[in-house]
Short mmCIF file of C-alpha atoms in Angstrom, two decimals:
data_model
loop_
_atom_site.label_atom_id
_atom_site.label_comp_id
_atom_site.label_asym_id
_atom_site.label_seq_id
_atom_site.Cartn_x
_atom_site.Cartn_y
_atom_site.Cartn_z
CA MET A 1 -2.46 19.17 -13.70
CA VAL A 2 -5.58 17.09 -13.88
CA SER A 3 -5.49 17.06 -17.61
CA PHE A 4 -1.86 15.71 -17.54
CA LEU A 5 -2.97 12.95 -15.40
CA GLU A 6 -6.05 12.22 -17.42
CA GLU A 7 -3.85 11.86 -20.32
CA ARG A 8 -1.76 9.50 -18.45
CA ALA A 9 -4.74 7.29 -17.73
CA LYS A 10 -5.53 7.21 -21.47
CA ASN A 11 -2.13 6.01 -22.24
CA MET A 12 -2.66 3.21 -19.90
CA GLY A 13 -5.25 2.05 -22.20
CA GLY A 14 -9.05 1.60 -21.40
CA GLY A 15 -11.33 -1.34 -21.88
CA GLY A 16 -8.84 -3.76 -20.56
CA GLN A 17 -6.72 -3.82 -23.65
CA ASN A 18 -3.40 -3.40 -21.68
CA ILE A 19 -4.31 -5.75 -18.92
CA MET A 20 -1.65 -8.26 -18.22
CA THR A 21 -0.54 -10.54 -15.40
CA ASP A 22 2.61 -9.09 -14.00
CA ALA A 23 5.74 -11.07 -13.07
CA LYS A 24 5.60 -10.31 -9.34
CA SER A 25 1.92 -11.51 -9.03
CA VAL A 26 2.72 -14.88 -10.86
CA LEU A 27 5.71 -15.58 -8.75
CA ASN A 28 3.53 -14.94 -5.59
CA MET A 29 1.11 -17.47 -6.75
CA SER A 30 4.06 -19.93 -7.12
CA ILE A 31 3.15 -20.72 -10.87
CA THR A 32 6.13 -21.62 -13.12
CA VAL A 33 5.30 -20.02 -16.54
CA THR A 34 7.56 -20.65 -19.66
CA VAL A 35 7.62 -17.95 -22.13
CA SER A 36 8.36 -19.18 -25.68
CA ALA A 37 11.46 -17.57 -27.14
CA GLN A 38 9.91 -17.35 -30.46
CA LYS A 39 7.31 -14.78 -29.25
CA PRO A 40 8.25 -11.04 -29.26
CA PRO A 41 9.32 -9.87 -25.81
CA ALA A 42 6.72 -8.40 -23.40
CA PRO A 43 6.95 -5.04 -22.32
CA HIS A 44 9.29 -4.16 -19.37
CA GLY A 45 7.73 -5.35 -16.16
CA TYR A 46 5.36 -7.71 -17.57
CA ILE A 47 5.20 -11.25 -18.80
CA SER A 48 2.28 -12.35 -21.18
CA ILE A 49 0.83 -15.79 -20.53
CA SER A 50 -2.20 -17.68 -21.82
CA THR A 51 -5.15 -17.27 -19.48
CA LYS A 52 -6.39 -20.67 -20.52
CA ARG A 53 -3.12 -22.22 -19.50
CA LEU A 54 -2.94 -20.28 -16.39
CA LEU A 55 -6.45 -21.39 -15.20
CA HIS A 56 -5.39 -25.01 -16.01
CA ASN A 57 -2.30 -24.71 -13.78
CA LEU A 58 -4.31 -23.04 -11.01
CA GLU A 59 -6.75 -26.29 -11.23
CA ILE A 60 -4.21 -28.83 -11.20
CA ASN A 61 -1.99 -27.13 -8.70
CA ALA A 62 -4.79 -26.08 -6.21
CA GLY A 63 -3.53 -28.15 -3.28
CA ALA A 64 -0.01 -27.05 -3.61
CA ARG A 65 -0.95 -23.60 -4.23
CA ALA A 66 -2.97 -23.25 -1.02
CA SER A 67 -0.09 -24.83 0.82
CA VAL A 68 2.08 -22.06 -0.61
CA TRP A 69 -0.40 -19.40 0.50
CA VAL A 70 -0.52 -20.87 4.15
CA ASP A 71 3.26 -20.52 4.25
CA SER A 72 3.01 -16.92 2.99
CA MET A 73 0.25 -16.11 5.52
CA ARG A 74 2.37 -17.37 8.32
CA ALA A 75 5.27 -15.35 7.10
CA SER A 76 3.16 -12.22 7.13
CA SER A 77 2.63 -12.50 10.93
CA PRO A 78 5.58 -10.42 12.45
CA THR A 79 5.73 -12.81 15.37
CA HIS A 80 6.80 -15.65 13.34
CA LYS A 81 10.39 -16.49 13.59
CA LYS A 82 10.67 -17.34 9.83
CA SER A 83 9.91 -13.66 9.07
CA THR A 84 13.14 -12.46 10.48
CA PRO A 85 15.91 -12.88 7.71
CA ASN A 86 18.76 -11.56 9.88
CA ASP A 87 19.38 -11.40 13.62
CA GLN A 88 18.16 -8.20 15.22
CA GLY A 89 21.58 -6.57 15.64
CA SER A 90 22.63 -7.03 12.03
CA TRP A 91 19.28 -5.95 10.63
CA ASN A 92 19.24 -2.70 12.82
CA LEU A 93 22.78 -1.88 11.50
CA HIS A 94 21.43 -1.86 7.98
CA HIS A 95 18.06 -0.19 8.88
CA PRO A 96 18.79 1.97 11.77
CA SER A 97 16.24 4.05 13.73
CA ALA A 98 14.97 7.05 11.96
CA LEU A 99 14.86 8.73 15.54
CA GLU A 100 18.49 7.99 16.11
CA MET A 101 19.66 8.95 12.71
CA PHE A 102 17.28 12.24 12.55
CA GLU A 103 20.08 14.68 12.32
CA GLN A 104 21.57 12.87 9.29
CA ILE A 105 18.30 12.56 7.58
CA ILE A 106 17.65 16.40 8.03
CA ASP A 107 21.15 17.05 6.63
CA ALA A 108 20.54 14.81 3.47
CA SER A 109 17.39 16.97 2.83
CA LYS A 110 18.85 20.36 3.08
CA GLY A 111 18.04 22.41 0.15
CA LYS A 112 15.04 20.35 -0.81
CA GLN A 113 11.45 19.94 -0.38
CA ILE A 114 10.36 17.26 1.92
CA VAL A 115 7.13 15.49 0.71
CA MET A 116 5.43 13.12 3.26
CA PHE A 117 3.74 9.84 2.39
CA LEU A 118 2.17 7.89 5.27
CA ASP A 119 0.71 4.51 5.29
CA TYR A 120 -2.44 4.12 7.57
CA ASP A 121 -2.82 0.82 9.51
CA GLY A 122 0.22 -0.01 11.56
CA THR A 123 1.77 3.18 10.82
CA LEU A 124 -0.61 5.99 12.00
CA SER A 125 -2.90 3.65 13.89
CA PRO A 126 -2.17 0.45 15.78
CA ILE A 127 -2.78 -2.77 14.27
CA VAL A 128 -6.05 -4.22 15.95
CA GLU A 129 -8.39 -7.31 15.44
CA ASP A 130 -11.22 -5.53 14.09
CA PRO A 131 -10.13 -3.31 11.01
CA ASP A 132 -13.19 -1.24 11.42
CA ARG A 133 -11.90 0.00 14.75
CA ALA A 134 -8.31 0.91 13.78
CA PHE A 135 -8.50 4.42 15.02
CA MET A 136 -5.80 6.69 15.32
CA SER A 137 -5.31 8.94 18.42
CA ASN A 138 -6.27 12.59 18.58
CA LYS A 139 -2.69 13.20 19.45
CA MET A 140 -1.56 11.58 16.09
CA ARG A 141 -4.12 13.42 14.14
CA ARG A 142 -2.89 16.78 15.62
CA THR A 143 0.49 15.85 14.75
CA VAL A 144 -0.33 15.11 11.11
CA ARG A 145 -2.27 18.20 10.88
CA LYS A 146 0.90 20.05 11.98
CA LEU A 147 3.11 18.08 9.57
CA ALA A 148 0.76 18.98 6.55
CA LYS A 149 1.10 22.74 7.28
CA CYS A 150 4.96 22.37 6.95
CA PHE A 151 5.30 19.74 4.08
CA PRO A 152 2.87 18.53 1.31
CA THR A 153 1.40 15.22 2.95
CA ALA A 154 -0.34 12.22 1.59
CA ILE A 155 -2.13 9.00 2.94
CA VAL A 156 -1.34 6.17 0.87
CA SER A 157 -3.32 3.00 1.97
CA GLY A 158 -5.00 -0.26 0.77
CA ARG A 159 -8.10 0.82 2.43
CA CYS A 160 -11.13 2.59 0.50
CA ARG A 161 -10.21 6.17 0.21
CA ASP A 162 -13.38 7.28 1.71
CA LYS A 163 -12.80 4.97 4.78
CA VAL A 164 -9.30 6.30 5.27
CA TYR A 165 -10.74 10.01 5.29
CA LYS A 166 -13.24 8.92 7.91
CA PHE A 167 -10.38 7.80 10.17
CA VAL A 168 -8.05 10.61 9.30
CA LYS A 169 -10.60 13.38 9.21
CA LEU A 170 -8.13 15.97 7.76
CA ALA A 171 -9.13 17.82 4.61
CA GLU A 172 -5.83 19.38 3.94
CA LEU A 173 -4.23 15.97 2.96
CA TYR A 174 -3.81 14.07 -0.45
CA TYR A 175 -5.41 10.60 -0.19
CA ALA A 176 -4.43 7.61 -2.18
CA GLY A 177 -6.86 4.64 -1.33
CA SER A 178 -7.03 1.19 -2.89
CA HIS A 179 -3.35 0.99 -2.99
CA GLY A 180 -3.25 4.16 -5.07
CA MET A 181 -6.07 3.16 -7.42
CA ASP A 182 -8.19 6.15 -6.08
CA ILE A 183 -6.29 9.47 -5.55
CA LYS A 184 -7.81 12.70 -4.55
CA GLY A 185 -6.25 16.02 -3.65
CA PRO A 186 -7.12 18.16 -0.59
CA LYS A 187 -10.29 20.02 -0.35
CA LYS A 188 -10.06 23.59 -1.09
CA ARG A 189 -12.43 26.65 -0.37
CA SER A 190 -13.28 28.80 -3.32
CA LYS A 191 -13.99 32.70 -3.36
CA THR A 192 -17.56 31.86 -3.10
CA ASP A 193 -16.93 29.79 0.21
CA LYS A 194 -17.75 26.61 -1.57
CA VAL A 195 -15.47 23.53 -0.74
CA THR A 196 -14.46 21.58 -3.62
CA GLU A 197 -12.19 18.41 -4.22
CA HIS A 198 -10.81 17.06 -7.27
CA VAL A 199 -10.03 13.42 -8.36
CA LEU A 200 -6.64 13.19 -9.53
CA PHE A 201 -6.37 9.45 -10.77
CA GLN A 202 -8.62 6.37 -10.81
CA PRO A 203 -6.95 4.03 -13.25
CA ALA A 204 -9.20 1.02 -12.57
CA ASN A 205 -12.84 2.40 -12.87
CA GLU A 206 -13.72 -0.30 -15.44
CA PHE A 207 -13.13 -3.15 -12.75
CA LEU A 208 -15.74 -1.61 -10.20
CA PRO A 209 -18.68 -4.16 -11.29
CA MET A 210 -16.34 -7.05 -11.23
CA ILE A 211 -14.84 -6.12 -7.74
CA ASP A 212 -18.40 -5.79 -6.29
CA GLU A 213 -19.47 -9.01 -7.90
CA VAL A 214 -16.46 -10.87 -6.38
CA TYR A 215 -16.99 -9.24 -3.07
CA LYS A 216 -20.51 -10.81 -2.73
CA GLN A 217 -19.07 -14.18 -3.71
CA LEU A 218 -16.23 -13.90 -1.05
CA VAL A 219 -18.61 -12.79 1.65
CA GLU A 220 -20.81 -15.98 0.84
CA THR A 221 -17.87 -18.27 0.37
CA THR A 222 -15.88 -17.44 3.44
CA LYS A 223 -18.77 -16.99 5.80
CA SER A 224 -17.96 -20.68 7.01
CA THR A 225 -14.52 -19.80 8.34
CA PRO A 226 -15.02 -18.11 11.79
CA GLY A 227 -12.87 -14.82 12.08
CA ALA A 228 -12.75 -14.05 8.38
CA LYS A 229 -13.69 -10.69 7.37
CA VAL A 230 -13.98 -9.45 3.74
CA GLU A 231 -13.51 -5.69 3.32
CA ASN A 232 -14.68 -3.99 0.08
CA ASN A 233 -12.11 -1.24 -0.71
CA LYS A 234 -13.63 0.01 -3.82
CA PHE A 235 -11.10 -0.75 -6.33
CA CYS A 236 -9.57 -3.64 -4.42
CA LEU A 237 -10.78 -6.36 -1.86
CA SER A 238 -9.27 -7.28 1.40
CA VAL A 239 -9.83 -10.65 3.17
CA HIS A 240 -8.58 -10.26 6.74
CA PHE A 241 -7.49 -13.36 8.69
CA ARG A 242 -6.09 -11.98 11.79
CA CYS A 243 -8.92 -13.42 13.76
CA VAL A 244 -8.94 -16.72 12.01
CA ASP A 245 -7.39 -19.80 13.73
CA GLU A 246 -4.12 -20.84 12.01
CA LYS A 247 -5.62 -24.34 11.42
CA LYS A 248 -8.30 -22.60 9.30
CA TRP A 249 -5.83 -20.78 7.02
CA SER A 250 -5.54 -23.40 4.37
CA GLU A 251 -9.42 -23.69 4.12
CA LEU A 252 -9.64 -19.78 3.86
CA ALA A 253 -6.96 -19.81 0.90
CA GLN A 254 -8.74 -22.45 -0.96
CA GLN A 255 -12.13 -20.58 -0.56
CA VAL A 256 -10.54 -17.40 -1.92
CA ASN A 257 -8.87 -19.18 -4.87
CA SER A 258 -12.04 -21.06 -5.58
CA VAL A 259 -13.66 -17.72 -6.40
CA LEU A 260 -10.58 -16.06 -7.98
CA LYS A 261 -10.13 -18.74 -10.54
CA GLU A 262 -13.21 -17.54 -12.52
CA TYR A 263 -11.58 -14.05 -12.58
CA PRO A 264 -8.24 -14.07 -14.50
CA LYS A 265 -8.22 -10.17 -14.62
CA LEU A 266 -7.96 -10.13 -10.77
CA ARG A 267 -4.71 -11.10 -8.98
CA LEU A 268 -4.23 -12.20 -5.36
CA THR A 269 -1.44 -10.65 -3.36
CA GLN A 270 -0.26 -10.90 0.44
CA GLY A 271 -0.43 -8.05 2.99
CA ARG A 272 0.08 -8.20 6.99
CA LYS A 273 -2.50 -10.76 8.00
CA VAL A 274 -4.65 -10.08 4.92
CA LEU A 275 -5.02 -11.30 1.35
CA GLU A 276 -5.53 -8.56 -1.18
CA ILE A 277 -7.39 -8.93 -4.34
CA ARG A 278 -6.63 -6.45 -7.06
CA PRO A 279 -7.06 -5.75 -10.77
CA THR A 280 -4.11 -6.94 -12.89
CA ILE A 281 -3.15 -3.61 -14.07
CA LYS A 282 0.40 -2.55 -13.29
CA TRP A 283 -0.37 -0.50 -10.28
CA ASP A 284 0.66 -0.23 -6.69
CA LYS A 285 1.63 2.27 -3.94
CA GLY A 286 5.03 2.96 -5.62
CA LYS A 287 3.08 4.16 -8.73
CA ALA A 288 0.86 6.26 -6.50
CA LEU A 289 3.92 7.92 -5.15
CA GLU A 290 4.95 8.74 -8.50
CA ILE A 291 1.66 10.25 -9.60
CA LEU A 292 1.37 12.31 -6.44
CA LEU A 293 4.95 13.74 -6.94
CA GLU A 294 3.88 14.62 -10.42
CA SER A 295 0.69 16.29 -9.47
CA LEU A 296 2.87 18.44 -7.04
CA GLY A 297 4.96 19.53 -9.71
CA PHE A 298 7.99 17.20 -8.58
CA ALA A 299 8.12 14.76 -11.34
CA ASN A 300 11.48 15.37 -12.73
CA CYS A 301 13.01 17.62 -9.97
CA THR A 302 16.27 16.87 -8.18
CA ASP A 303 15.45 19.21 -5.40
CA VAL A 304 12.62 17.04 -3.90
CA PHE A 305 12.91 14.76 -0.81
CA PRO A 306 9.99 12.16 -0.61
CA VAL A 307 9.91 10.42 2.78
CA TYR A 308 7.65 7.40 2.75
CA ILE A 309 6.57 5.55 6.05
CA GLY A 310 4.75 2.23 6.10
CA ASP A 311 4.59 -1.13 7.78
CA ASP A 312 3.30 -3.57 5.15
CA ARG A 313 4.66 -5.53 2.12
CA THR A 314 2.39 -3.48 -0.06
CA ASP A 315 4.63 -0.33 1.01
CA GLU A 316 7.62 -2.00 -0.43
CA ASP A 317 6.78 -0.88 -3.90
CA ALA A 318 7.18 2.58 -2.62
CA PHE A 319 10.28 2.00 -0.75
CA LYS A 320 11.69 0.43 -4.05
CA ILE A 321 10.67 3.43 -6.20
CA LEU A 322 12.50 5.88 -3.70
CA ARG A 323 15.73 3.44 -3.79
CA ASP A 324 15.54 3.29 -7.55
CA ARG A 325 15.15 7.19 -8.03
CA GLY A 326 17.98 7.82 -5.55
CA GLN A 327 15.94 10.56 -3.92
CA GLY A 328 14.53 10.53 -0.17
CA PHE A 329 14.08 7.22 1.63
CA GLY A 330 11.58 4.75 3.19
CA ILE A 331 11.08 3.99 6.76
CA LEU A 332 9.65 0.51 7.58
CA VAL A 333 7.59 0.38 10.94
CA SER A 334 8.38 -2.94 12.45
CA LYS A 335 9.43 -4.49 15.72
CA TYR A 336 10.96 -7.44 13.90
CA PRO A 337 13.58 -7.83 11.08
CA LYS A 338 12.01 -8.01 7.73
CA ASP A 339 13.51 -8.05 4.19
CA THR A 340 12.82 -4.43 3.04
CA ASN A 341 13.75 -1.83 0.62
CA ALA A 342 13.32 0.75 3.34
CA SER A 343 16.47 2.77 4.68
CA TYR A 344 15.43 3.29 8.27
CA SER A 345 13.16 1.75 10.76
CA LEU A 346 10.62 2.61 13.34
CA GLN A 347 9.08 0.17 15.86
CA GLU A 348 5.58 1.26 16.28
CA PRO A 349 3.03 4.23 15.61
CA ASP A 350 4.26 5.92 18.86
CA GLU A 351 7.61 6.22 17.32
CA VAL A 352 6.28 7.36 13.93
CA MET A 353 4.56 10.15 15.90
CA ASP A 354 7.75 11.22 17.67
CA PHE A 355 9.52 11.36 14.31
CA LEU A 356 6.77 13.50 12.73
CA GLN A 357 6.74 15.67 15.71
CA ARG A 358 10.57 16.24 15.37
CA LEU A 359 10.15 17.09 11.68
CA VAL A 360 7.61 19.75 12.60
CA GLU A 361 9.77 21.17 15.15
CA TRP A 362 12.69 21.27 13.01
CA LYS A 363 10.73 22.87 10.31
CA GLN A 364 9.26 25.57 12.63
CA LEU A 365 12.78 26.38 13.97
CA SER A 366 14.18 26.65 10.64
CA MET A 367 11.54 28.87 9.46
CA GLY A 368 11.76 31.09 12.59
CA ALA A 369 15.55 31.35 12.00
#
């Protein structure tokens, strides 16, 4: 299994040879790029652009770009009206409660292996002002432990894998940190009573020195903005602005961009009250989901039923993968209507726990029967 994944990593190309800026990240930065028709078409999912030209556009459009990012930062707040694309009733009709639809979900999964994928912040733990205090409850931890005994279970988070593990404290799970750029399997006890764990996939190792360098610069550059917090998630960085006065968001966006313009191999994306800095490799939580399914032996199976629960924009990549595969479904955790590829919804972590408990109870009853 590991050798297969190592081969997959080799195929992605080392030394940055296959590093490109993907179309989605360019659109997120609101930069219009014209690709010459005389050039050969780029591989599917990518567009190739001149780094020099990109940096030039970044420089001359700095003010407009900061304004766009501030609008995006406002939209990331679930309490803003502009983040609700439809009225609540219409949205609930298209994304019904996973608790209310539980029986239909179970019917759809019959005869298939359920595999669970769970985001952490806002899904297993409440969203809090200090990201270092995003603790899950003991009751939620007991529920996830029972879940893992019934179904293969993975935590997929933008946070550093080690930090998520310290929050969850369950050795029997798969952990995909840094948006899936750092994946490790469950700890196993050998016949000699030695506990071992194995890394499944780390496609961005070469970026570690660069990310550490940018982290130090961001800490220094943003320290003048009260409430800003820079988090090093090993293979990516997070700039949290949950505690930053909204009047200072434009200043913060300009500070972040002033650092990143010197690092074209890193890209800026948006999460829930957080700016994310990641390598420009084509990698996200959706890719992590696929790798985990492969490592579990479900790569090309029709009898697998993946369920992904998350609350963030970054979880949309996984929701879309499931929708495109026509297998399983995504559940968005949100009290407010949002554009999403998820099929169902839950309002908060307490409802997530209720849903997971019902899954465990159903599995236990079916095994007893």
